[in-house]
Tab-separated table of C-alpha atoms in Angstrom:
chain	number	residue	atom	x	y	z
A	1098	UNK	CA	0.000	0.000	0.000
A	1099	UNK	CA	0.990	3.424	-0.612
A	1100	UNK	CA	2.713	5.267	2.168
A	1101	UNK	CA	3.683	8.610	0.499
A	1102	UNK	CA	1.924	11.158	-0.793
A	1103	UNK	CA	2.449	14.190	-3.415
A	1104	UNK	CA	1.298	17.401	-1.946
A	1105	UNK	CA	2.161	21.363	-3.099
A	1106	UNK	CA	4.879	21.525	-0.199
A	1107	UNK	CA	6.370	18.146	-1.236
A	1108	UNK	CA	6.462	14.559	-0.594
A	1109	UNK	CA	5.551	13.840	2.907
A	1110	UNK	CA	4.412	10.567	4.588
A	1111	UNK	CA	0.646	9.898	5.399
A	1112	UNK	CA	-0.810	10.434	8.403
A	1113	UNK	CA	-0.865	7.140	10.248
A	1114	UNK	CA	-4.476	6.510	10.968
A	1115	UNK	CA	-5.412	3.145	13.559
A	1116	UNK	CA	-8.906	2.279	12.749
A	1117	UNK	CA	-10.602	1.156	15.652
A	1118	UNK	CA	-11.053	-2.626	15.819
A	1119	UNK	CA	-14.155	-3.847	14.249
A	1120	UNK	CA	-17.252	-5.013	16.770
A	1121	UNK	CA	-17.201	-8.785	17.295
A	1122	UNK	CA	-13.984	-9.335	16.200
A	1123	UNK	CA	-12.026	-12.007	17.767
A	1124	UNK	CA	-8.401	-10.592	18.853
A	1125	UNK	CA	-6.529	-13.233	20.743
A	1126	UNK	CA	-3.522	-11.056	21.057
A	1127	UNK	CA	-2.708	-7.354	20.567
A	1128	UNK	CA	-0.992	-7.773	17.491
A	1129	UNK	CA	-3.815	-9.452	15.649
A	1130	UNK	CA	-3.858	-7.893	11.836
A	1131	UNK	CA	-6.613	-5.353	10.926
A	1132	UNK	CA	-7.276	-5.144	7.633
A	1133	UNK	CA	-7.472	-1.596	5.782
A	1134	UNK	CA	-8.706	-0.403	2.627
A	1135	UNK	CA	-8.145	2.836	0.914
A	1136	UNK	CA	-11.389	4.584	0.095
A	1137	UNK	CA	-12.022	5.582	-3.139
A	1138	UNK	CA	-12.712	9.105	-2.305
A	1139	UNK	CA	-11.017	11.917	-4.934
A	1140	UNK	CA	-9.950	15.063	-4.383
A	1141	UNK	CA	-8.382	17.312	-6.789
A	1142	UNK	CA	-5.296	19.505	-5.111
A	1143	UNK	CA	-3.964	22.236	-7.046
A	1144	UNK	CA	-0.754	24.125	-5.889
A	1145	UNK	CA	-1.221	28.057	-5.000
A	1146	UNK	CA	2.511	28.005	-6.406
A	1147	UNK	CA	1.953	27.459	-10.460
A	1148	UNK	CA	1.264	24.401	-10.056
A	1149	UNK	CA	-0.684	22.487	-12.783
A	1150	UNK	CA	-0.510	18.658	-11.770
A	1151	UNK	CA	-4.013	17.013	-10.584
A	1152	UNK	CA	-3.246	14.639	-8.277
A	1153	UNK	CA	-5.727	11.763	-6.413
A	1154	UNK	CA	-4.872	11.038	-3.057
A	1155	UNK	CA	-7.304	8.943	-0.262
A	1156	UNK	CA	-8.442	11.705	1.888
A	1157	UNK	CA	-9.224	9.049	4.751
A	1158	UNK	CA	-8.639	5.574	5.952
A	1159	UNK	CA	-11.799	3.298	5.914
A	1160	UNK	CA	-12.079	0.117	8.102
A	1161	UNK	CA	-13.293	-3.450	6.169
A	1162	UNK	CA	-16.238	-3.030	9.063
A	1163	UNK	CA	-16.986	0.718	7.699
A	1164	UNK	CA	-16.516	-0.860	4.472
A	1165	UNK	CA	-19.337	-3.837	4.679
A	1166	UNK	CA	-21.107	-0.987	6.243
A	1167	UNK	CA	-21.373	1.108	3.201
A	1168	UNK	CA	-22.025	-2.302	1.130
A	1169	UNK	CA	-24.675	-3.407	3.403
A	1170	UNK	CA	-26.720	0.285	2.722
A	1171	UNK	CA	-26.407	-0.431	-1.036
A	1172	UNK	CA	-27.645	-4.019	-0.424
A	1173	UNK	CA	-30.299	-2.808	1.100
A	1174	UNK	CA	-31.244	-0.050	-1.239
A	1175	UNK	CA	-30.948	-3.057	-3.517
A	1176	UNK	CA	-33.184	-5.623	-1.623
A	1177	UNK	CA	-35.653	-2.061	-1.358
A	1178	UNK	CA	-35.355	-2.489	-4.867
A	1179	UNK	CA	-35.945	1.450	-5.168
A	1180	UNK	CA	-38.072	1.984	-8.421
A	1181	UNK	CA	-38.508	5.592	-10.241
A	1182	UNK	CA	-42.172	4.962	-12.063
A	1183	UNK	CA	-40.820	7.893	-13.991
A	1184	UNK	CA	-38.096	6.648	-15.833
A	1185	UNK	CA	-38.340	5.246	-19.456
A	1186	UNK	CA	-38.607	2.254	-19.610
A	1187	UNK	CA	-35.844	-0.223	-20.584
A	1188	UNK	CA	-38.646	-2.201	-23.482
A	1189	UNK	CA	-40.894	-1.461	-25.917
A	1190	UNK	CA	-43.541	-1.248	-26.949
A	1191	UNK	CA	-43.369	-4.284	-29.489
A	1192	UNK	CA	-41.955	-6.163	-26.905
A	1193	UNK	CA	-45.249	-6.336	-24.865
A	1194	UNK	CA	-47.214	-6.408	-27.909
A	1195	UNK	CA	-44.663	-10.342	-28.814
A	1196	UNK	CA	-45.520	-11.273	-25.485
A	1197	UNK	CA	-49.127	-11.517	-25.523
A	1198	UNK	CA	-50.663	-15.317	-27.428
A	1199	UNK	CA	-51.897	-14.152	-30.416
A	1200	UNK	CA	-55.092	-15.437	-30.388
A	1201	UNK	CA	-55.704	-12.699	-28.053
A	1202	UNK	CA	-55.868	-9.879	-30.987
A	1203	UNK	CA	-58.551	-12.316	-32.218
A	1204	UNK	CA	-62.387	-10.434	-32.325
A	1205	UNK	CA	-65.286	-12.961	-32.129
A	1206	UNK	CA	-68.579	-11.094	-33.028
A	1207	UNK	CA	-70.564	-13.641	-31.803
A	1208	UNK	CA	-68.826	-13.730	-27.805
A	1209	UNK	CA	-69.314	-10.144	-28.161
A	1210	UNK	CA	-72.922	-10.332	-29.089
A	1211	UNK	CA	-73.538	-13.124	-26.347
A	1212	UNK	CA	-72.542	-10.083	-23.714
A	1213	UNK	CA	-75.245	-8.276	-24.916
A	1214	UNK	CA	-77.790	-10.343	-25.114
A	1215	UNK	CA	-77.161	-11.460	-21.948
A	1216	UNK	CA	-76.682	-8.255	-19.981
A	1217	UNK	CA	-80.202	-6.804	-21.509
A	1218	UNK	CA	-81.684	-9.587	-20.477
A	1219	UNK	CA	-80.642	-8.829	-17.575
A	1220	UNK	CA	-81.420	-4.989	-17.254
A	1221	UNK	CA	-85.119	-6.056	-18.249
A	1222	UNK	CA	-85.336	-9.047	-15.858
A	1223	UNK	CA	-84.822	-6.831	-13.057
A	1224	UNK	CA	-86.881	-3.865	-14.016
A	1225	UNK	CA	-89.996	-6.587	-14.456
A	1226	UNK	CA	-88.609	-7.779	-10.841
A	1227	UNK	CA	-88.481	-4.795	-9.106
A	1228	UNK	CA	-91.805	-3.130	-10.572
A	1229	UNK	CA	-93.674	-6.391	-10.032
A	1230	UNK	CA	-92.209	-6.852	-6.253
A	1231	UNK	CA	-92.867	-2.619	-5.718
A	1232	UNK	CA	-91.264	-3.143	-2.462
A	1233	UNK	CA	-89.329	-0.709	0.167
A	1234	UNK	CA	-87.010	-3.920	0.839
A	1235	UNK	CA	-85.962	-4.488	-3.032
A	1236	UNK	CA	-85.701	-1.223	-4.768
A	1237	UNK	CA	-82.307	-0.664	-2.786
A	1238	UNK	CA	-81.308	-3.658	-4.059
A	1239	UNK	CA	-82.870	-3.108	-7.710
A	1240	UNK	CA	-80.866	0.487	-8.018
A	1241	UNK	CA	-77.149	-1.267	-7.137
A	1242	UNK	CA	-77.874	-4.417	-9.447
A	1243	UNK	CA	-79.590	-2.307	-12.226
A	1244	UNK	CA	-76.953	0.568	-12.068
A	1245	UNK	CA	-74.161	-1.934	-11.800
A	1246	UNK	CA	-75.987	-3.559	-14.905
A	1247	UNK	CA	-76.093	-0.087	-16.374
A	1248	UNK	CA	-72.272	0.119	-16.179
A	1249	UNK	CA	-71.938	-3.034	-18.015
A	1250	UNK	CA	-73.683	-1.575	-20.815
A	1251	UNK	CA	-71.890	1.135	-21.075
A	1252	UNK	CA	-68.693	-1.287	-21.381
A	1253	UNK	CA	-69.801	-3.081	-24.072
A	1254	UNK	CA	-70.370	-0.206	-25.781
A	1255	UNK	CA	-67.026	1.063	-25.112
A	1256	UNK	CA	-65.561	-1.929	-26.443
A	1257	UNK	CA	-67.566	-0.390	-30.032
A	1258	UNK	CA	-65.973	2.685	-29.728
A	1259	UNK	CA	-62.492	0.702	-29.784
A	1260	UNK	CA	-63.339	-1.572	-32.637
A	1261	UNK	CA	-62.555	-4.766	-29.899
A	1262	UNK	CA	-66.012	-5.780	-30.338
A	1263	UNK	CA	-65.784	-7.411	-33.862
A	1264	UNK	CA	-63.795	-5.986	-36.718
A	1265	UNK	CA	-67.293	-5.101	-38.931
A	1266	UNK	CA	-67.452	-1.171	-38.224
A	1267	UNK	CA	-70.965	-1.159	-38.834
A	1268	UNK	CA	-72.037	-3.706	-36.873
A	1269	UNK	CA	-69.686	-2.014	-33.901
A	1270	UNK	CA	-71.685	1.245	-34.264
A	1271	UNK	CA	-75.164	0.075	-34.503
A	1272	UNK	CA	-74.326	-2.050	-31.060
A	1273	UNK	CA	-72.814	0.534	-29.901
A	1274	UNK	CA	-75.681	3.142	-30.774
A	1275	UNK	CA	-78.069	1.017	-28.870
A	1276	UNK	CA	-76.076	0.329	-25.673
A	1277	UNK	CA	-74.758	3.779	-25.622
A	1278	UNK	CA	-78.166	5.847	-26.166
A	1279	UNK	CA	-80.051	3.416	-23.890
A	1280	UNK	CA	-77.924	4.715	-21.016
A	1281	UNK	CA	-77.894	8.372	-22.297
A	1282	UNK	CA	-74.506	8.657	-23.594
A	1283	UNK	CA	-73.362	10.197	-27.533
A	1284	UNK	CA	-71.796	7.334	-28.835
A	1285	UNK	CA	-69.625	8.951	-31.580
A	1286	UNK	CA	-69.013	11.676	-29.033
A	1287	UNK	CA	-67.787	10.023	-26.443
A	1288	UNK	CA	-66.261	7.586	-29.030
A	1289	UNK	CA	-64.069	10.128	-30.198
A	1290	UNK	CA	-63.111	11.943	-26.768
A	1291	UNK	CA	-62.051	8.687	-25.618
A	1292	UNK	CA	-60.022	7.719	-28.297
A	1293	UNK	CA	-58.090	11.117	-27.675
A	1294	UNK	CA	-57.564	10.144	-24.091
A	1295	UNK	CA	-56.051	6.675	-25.410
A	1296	UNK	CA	-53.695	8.526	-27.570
A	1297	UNK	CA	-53.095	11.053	-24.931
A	1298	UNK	CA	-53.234	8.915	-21.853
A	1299	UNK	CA	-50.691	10.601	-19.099
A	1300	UNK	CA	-49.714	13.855	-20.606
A	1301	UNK	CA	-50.424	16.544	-18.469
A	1302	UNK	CA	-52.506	19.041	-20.976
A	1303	UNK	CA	-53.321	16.562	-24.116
A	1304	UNK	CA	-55.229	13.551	-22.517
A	1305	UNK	CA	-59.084	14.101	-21.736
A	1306	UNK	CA	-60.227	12.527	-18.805
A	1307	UNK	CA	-59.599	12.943	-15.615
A	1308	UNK	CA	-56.221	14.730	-15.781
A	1309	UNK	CA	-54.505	16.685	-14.005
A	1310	UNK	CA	-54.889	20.412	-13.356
A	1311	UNK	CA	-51.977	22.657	-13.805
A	1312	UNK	CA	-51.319	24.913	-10.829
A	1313	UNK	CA	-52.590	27.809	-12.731
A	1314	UNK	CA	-55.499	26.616	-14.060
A	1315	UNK	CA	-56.294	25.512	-9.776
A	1316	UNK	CA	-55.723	29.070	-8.547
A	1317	UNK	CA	-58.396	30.343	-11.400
A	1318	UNK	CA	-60.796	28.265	-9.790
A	1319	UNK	CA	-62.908	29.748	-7.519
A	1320	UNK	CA	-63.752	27.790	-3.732
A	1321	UNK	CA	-66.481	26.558	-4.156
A	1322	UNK	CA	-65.623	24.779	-7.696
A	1323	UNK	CA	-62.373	23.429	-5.773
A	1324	UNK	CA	-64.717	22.043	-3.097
A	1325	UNK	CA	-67.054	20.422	-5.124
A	1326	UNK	CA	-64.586	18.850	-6.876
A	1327	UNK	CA	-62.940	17.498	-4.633
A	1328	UNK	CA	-65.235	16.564	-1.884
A	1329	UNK	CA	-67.447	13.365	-2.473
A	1330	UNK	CA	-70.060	12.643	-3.734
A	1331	UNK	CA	-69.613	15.612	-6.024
A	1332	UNK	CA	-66.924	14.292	-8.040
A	1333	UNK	CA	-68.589	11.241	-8.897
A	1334	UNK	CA	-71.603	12.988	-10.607
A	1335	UNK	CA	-69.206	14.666	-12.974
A	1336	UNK	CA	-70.154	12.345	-15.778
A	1337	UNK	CA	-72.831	14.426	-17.696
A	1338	UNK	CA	-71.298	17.448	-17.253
A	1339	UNK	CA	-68.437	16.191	-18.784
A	1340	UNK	CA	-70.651	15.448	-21.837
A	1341	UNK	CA	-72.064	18.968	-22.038
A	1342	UNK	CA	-68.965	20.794	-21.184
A	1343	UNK	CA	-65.733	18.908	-20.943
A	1344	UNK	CA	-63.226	19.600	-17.571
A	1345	UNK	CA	-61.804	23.040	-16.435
A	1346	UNK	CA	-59.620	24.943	-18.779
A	1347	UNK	CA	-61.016	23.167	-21.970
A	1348	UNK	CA	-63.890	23.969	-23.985
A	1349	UNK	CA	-66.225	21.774	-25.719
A	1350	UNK	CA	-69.633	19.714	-25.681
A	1351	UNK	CA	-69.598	16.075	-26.500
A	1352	UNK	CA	-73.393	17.247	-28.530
A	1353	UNK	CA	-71.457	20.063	-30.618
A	1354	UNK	CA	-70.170	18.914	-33.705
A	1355	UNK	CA	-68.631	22.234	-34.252
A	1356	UNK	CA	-66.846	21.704	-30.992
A	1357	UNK	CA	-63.029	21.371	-31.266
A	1358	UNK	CA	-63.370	17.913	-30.391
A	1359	UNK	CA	-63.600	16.735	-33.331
A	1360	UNK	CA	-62.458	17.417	-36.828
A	1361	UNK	CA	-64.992	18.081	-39.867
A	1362	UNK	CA	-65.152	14.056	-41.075
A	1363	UNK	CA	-66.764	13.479	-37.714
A	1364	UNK	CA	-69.594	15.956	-37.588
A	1365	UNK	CA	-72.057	13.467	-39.220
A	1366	UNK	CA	-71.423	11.198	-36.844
A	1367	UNK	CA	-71.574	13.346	-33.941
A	1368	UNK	CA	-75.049	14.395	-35.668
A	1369	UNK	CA	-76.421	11.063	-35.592
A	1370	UNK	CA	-75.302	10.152	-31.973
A	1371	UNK	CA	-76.869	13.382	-30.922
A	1372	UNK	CA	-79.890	11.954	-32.323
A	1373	UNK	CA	-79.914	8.781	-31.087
A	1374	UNK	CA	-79.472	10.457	-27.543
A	1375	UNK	CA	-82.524	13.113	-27.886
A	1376	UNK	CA	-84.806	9.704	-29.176
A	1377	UNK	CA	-83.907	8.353	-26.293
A	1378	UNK	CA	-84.480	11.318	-23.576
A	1379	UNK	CA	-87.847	11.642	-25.570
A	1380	UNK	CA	-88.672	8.145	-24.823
A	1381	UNK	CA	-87.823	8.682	-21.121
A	1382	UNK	CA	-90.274	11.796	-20.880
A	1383	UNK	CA	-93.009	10.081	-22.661
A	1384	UNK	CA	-92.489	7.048	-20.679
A	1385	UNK	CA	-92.818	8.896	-17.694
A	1386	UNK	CA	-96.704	9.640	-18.927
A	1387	UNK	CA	-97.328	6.332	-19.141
A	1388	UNK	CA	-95.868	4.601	-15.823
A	1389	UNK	CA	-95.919	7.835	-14.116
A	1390	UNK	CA	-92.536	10.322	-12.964
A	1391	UNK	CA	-92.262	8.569	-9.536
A	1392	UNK	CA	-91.992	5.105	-11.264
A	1393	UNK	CA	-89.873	5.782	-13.835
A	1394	UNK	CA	-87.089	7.611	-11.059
A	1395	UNK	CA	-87.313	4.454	-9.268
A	1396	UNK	CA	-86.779	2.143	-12.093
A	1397	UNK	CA	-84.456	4.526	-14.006
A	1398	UNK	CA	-83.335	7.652	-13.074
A	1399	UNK	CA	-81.801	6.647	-9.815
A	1400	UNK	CA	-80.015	3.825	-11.622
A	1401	UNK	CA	-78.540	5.777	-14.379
A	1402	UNK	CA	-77.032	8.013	-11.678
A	1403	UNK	CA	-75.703	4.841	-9.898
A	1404	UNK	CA	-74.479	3.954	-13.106
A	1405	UNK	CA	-72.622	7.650	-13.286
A	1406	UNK	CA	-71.158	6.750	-9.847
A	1407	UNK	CA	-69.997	3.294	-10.965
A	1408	UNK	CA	-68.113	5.164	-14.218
A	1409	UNK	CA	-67.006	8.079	-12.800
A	1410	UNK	CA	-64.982	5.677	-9.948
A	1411	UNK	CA	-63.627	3.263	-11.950
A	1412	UNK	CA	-62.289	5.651	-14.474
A	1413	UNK	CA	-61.094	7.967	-11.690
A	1414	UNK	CA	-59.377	4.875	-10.362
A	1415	UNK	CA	-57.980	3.329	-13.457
A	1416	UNK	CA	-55.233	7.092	-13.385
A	1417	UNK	CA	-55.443	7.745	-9.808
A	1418	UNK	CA	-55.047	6.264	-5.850
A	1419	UNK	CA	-52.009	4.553	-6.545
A	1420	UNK	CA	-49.830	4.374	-2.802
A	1421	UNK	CA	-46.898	5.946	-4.511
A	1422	UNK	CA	-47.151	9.100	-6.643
A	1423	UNK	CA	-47.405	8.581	-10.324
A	1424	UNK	CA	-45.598	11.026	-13.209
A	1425	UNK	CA	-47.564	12.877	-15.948
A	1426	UNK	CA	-45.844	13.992	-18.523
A	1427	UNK	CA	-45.097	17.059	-20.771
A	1428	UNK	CA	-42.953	17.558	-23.912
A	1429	UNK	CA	-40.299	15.169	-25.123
A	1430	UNK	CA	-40.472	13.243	-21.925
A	1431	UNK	CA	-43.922	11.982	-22.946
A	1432	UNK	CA	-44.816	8.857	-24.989
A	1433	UNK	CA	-47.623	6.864	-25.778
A	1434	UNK	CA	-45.729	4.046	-23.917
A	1435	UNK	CA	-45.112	5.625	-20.701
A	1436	UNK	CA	-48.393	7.387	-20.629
A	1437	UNK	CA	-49.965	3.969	-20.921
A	1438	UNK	CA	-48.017	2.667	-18.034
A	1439	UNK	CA	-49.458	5.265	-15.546
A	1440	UNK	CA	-52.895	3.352	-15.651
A	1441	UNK	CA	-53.425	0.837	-13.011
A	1442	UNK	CA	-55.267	-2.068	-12.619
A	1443	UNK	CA	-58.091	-2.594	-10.361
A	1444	UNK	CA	-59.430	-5.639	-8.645
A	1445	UNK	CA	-63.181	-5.400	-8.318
A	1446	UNK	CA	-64.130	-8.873	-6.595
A	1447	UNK	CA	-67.400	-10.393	-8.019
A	1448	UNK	CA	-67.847	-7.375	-10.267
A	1449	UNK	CA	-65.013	-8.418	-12.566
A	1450	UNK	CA	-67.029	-10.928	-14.614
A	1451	UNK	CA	-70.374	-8.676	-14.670
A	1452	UNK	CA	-68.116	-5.457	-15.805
A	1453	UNK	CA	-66.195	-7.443	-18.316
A	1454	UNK	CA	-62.856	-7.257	-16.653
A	1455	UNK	CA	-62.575	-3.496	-17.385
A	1456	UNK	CA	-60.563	-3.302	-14.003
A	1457	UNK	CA	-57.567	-4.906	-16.482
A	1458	UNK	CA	-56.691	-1.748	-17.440
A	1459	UNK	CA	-53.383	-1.385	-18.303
A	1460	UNK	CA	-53.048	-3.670	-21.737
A	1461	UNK	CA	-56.307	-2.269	-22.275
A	1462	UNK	CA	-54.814	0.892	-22.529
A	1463	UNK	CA	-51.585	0.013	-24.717
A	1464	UNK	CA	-53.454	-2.097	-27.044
A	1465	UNK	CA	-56.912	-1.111	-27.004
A	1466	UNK	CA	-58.153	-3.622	-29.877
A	1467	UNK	CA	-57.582	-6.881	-27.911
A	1468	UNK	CA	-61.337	-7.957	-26.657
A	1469	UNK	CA	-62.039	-7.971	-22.927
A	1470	UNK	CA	-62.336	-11.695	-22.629
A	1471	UNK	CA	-58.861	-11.659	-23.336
A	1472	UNK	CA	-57.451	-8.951	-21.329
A	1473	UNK	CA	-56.772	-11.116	-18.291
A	1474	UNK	CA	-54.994	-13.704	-20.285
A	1475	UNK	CA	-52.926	-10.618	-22.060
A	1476	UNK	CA	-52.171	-9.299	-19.116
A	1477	UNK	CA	-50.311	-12.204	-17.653
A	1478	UNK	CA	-48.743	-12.710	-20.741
A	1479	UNK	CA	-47.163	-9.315	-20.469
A	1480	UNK	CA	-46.241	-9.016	-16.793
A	1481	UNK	CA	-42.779	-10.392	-17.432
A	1482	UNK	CA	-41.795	-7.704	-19.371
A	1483	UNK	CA	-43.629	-4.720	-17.777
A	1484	UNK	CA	-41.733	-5.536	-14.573
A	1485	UNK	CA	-42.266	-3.437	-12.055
A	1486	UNK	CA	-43.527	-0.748	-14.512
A	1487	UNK	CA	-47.243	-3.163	-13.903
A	1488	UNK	CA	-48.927	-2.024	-10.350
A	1489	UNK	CA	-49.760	-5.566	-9.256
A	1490	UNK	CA	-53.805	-4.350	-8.099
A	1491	UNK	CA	-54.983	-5.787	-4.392
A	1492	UNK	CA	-57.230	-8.367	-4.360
A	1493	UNK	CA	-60.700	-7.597	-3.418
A	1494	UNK	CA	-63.151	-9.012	-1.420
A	1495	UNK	CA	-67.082	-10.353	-3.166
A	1496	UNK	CA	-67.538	-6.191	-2.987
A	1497	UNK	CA	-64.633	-3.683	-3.598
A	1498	UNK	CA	-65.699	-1.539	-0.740
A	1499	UNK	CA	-61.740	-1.348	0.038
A	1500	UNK	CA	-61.397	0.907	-3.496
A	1501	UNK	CA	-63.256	3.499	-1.483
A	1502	UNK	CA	-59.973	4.265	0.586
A	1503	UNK	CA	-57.456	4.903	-2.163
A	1504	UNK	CA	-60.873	7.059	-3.818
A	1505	UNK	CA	-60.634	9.105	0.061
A	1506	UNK	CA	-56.584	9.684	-0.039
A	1507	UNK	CA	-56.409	10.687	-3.584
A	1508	UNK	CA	-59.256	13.222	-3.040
A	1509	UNK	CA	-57.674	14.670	-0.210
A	1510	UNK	CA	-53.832	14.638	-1.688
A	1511	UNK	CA	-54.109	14.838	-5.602
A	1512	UNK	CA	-54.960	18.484	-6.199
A	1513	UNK	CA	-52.722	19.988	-8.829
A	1514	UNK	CA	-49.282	19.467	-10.616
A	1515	UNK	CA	-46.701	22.079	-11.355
A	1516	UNK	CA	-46.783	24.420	-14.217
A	1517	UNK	CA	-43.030	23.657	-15.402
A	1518	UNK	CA	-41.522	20.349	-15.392
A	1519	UNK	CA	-41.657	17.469	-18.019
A	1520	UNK	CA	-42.592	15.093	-15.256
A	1521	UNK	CA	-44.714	16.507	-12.542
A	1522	UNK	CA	-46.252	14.597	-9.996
A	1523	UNK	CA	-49.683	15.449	-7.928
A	1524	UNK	CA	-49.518	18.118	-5.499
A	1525	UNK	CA	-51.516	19.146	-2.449
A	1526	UNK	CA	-53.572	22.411	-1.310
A	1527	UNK	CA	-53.474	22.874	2.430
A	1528	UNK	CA	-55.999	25.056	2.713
A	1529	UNK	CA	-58.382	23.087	0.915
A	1530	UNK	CA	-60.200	21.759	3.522
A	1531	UNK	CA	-60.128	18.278	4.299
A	1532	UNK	CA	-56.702	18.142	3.667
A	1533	UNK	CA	-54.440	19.619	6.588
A	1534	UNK	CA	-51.773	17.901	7.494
């Protein structure tokens, strides 16, 4: 080992430095050997007296117990296996798409048409149920089945909007008319919203849904707007005024086909889903002659706004609640493949199956053309190379009354991201109430 050392007044000896002896050591005599090594630690020593040589020289003598010390913290850090959610990711996207079985892309009109038949049947089993029965003990019952049914609906037409439901584009819209107007959503409208918050999903101004305010745009807003959105129930009756106007700071009706939602191809279609949504408010009204207004709230109304509750939490939950903070993105540090990895899954119990697995969210929103009854299977498939870039989702119970928690926290902490910064994560107010620390 070195003994001498270069310095601007010479060449002088080191320091002799006795380290003391390490804990637990067994010394049997006092002249028992303790090992040294030199840390690596650099300094750069320039001479007040022209000189122009750099020289590295170990500031300090460190002990093999300091030493395993040091090692130990990294192993630990290791074993913590420390993960930055906001780092690109070391695949890509064509390697998730190799992973996933193939006959997974695969679109079977029929299975899809199966859902449909099945889940009306079901909607109109337990409206004849629940009017026939006209009990104080069953309509509670009747509005969480029916709006839980109405949810489902509005799945299957979602899978329409994404062409997963068969691959003939007519056949998707007409379905997806029906299911759509039935539960008083634009189909094209929303179609095409959505699809912008697929190609969008996790950058901080582009996507549509559900994303994030900017600081400024949260200081514009006035109390009570802060309050009411961000204190439940509120939030989760945001769904058709969404529709009619879109979130804060962008402009925009889901009915306008002159709105800047869409481009001039798609104001037909916006037309005609417009349509298909005032036939179907028409029907309601006229309905509501016939069975009478009280009747029709109890077998409809108050379902379709369980069925707004049902979407608005799910979708809030599919890009929120996580227990670590998740990035959005701006500028060149967003893609469409680390977007898409800010969605989480979500375990829903029982609901899974009658929801068609639209809790499997995040191949759903990389490769929104495979068909839910796949989505499971492609999901597996893919977890291998997603790493810890996939949120594995807790498991549920029957009911997913534990979803309501992370729905709580995020409320209260997930207020607004910075106005600068590629990749911003949530921030909190402290003055909104609710949420002192």
């Amino acid at each position: 080992m070195a003994s001498w050392v270069l310095s601007e007044c010479g060449v002088r000896p080191l320091p002799r430095i006795y380290p003391k002896p390490r804990p637990g050591l067994a010394s049997s005599t006092a002249t028992t050997n303790i090992n040294l090594r030199i840390s690596p630690t650099r300094t750069d020593l320039v001479s007040r007296n022209c000189w122009a040589l750099r020289v590295s020289a170990p500031l300090r003598i460190q002990t093999v117990g300091e030493e395993e010390k040091e090692d130990n913290k990294k192993t630990r850090t290791s074993n913590d296996e420390y993960f930055d959610p906001g780092a690109p990711p070391p695949f890509k996207l064509s390697d998730i798409r190799a992973a996933i079985p193939k006959h997974c892309w695969v679109k079977n009109p029929w299975r899809s048409m199966s859902y449909v038949v099945r889940d009306v049947a079901i909607v109109l089993g337990l409206a004849a149920a629940a009017a026939y029965l006209n009990n104080w003990v069953v309509w509670p019952l009747y509005w969480f089945a029916q709006s839980t049914m109405f949810w489902a609906l509005f799945v299957l037409g979602h899978d329409c909007g994404h062409g997963s439901f068969s691959n003939n584009h007519k056949l998707n819209s007409v379905a997806g008319h029906i299911l759509h107007s039935s539960i008083l959503v634009p189909y094209h409208g929303w179609r095409i919203s959505h699809r912008t918050h697929h190609q969008n999903h996790g950058h901080v101004e582009n996507d549509e849904s559900w994303h994030p305010l900017s600081e400024k745009v949260y200081n514009s807003l006035d109390y009570a707007t802060k309050k009411l959105r961000f204190t439940l129930p509120f939030p989760l009756l945001a769904y058709p005024f969404y529709l009619w106007g879109r979130s804060p700071g962008k402009k925009g009706s889901h009915f306008d086909s002159n709105s800047d939602l869409f481009v001039p191809s798609e104001k037909k279609d916006v037309i005609t889903s417009t349509l298909c949504w005032t036939a179907m408010a028409a029907f309601l009204v006229g309905l509501s002659f016939v069975m009478g207004p009280i009747q029709l709230l109890k077998l409809y109304v108050i379902p379709y706004w369980g069925f707004v509750m049902w979407l608005d939490i799910v979708t809030y939950l599919h890009h929120h609640g996580h227990d670590d903070k998740l990035p959005w993105y701006r500028g060149e540090e967003w893609s469409y493949l680390r977007g898409g990895l800010t969605t989480l899954d979500r375990d829903y119990g029982w609901i899974n199956n009658i929801h068609h697995d639209i809790g499997t969210h995040v191949i759903h929103h990389l490769f929104p053309q495979i068909p839910h009854y796949h989505l499971v299977e492609a999901t597996e498939a893919a977890k291998p190379v997603l790493g810890k870039y996939y949120k594995e989702p807790k498991k549920s119970g029957p009911l997913p009354f534990y979803l309501l928690g992370y729905l709580i926290k995020s409320m209260e902490e997930d207020h607004y991201v910075s106005d600068t910064g590629n990749v911003v994560y949530y921030q909190t107010d402290p003055n909104l109430s609710g949420c002192q620390k």
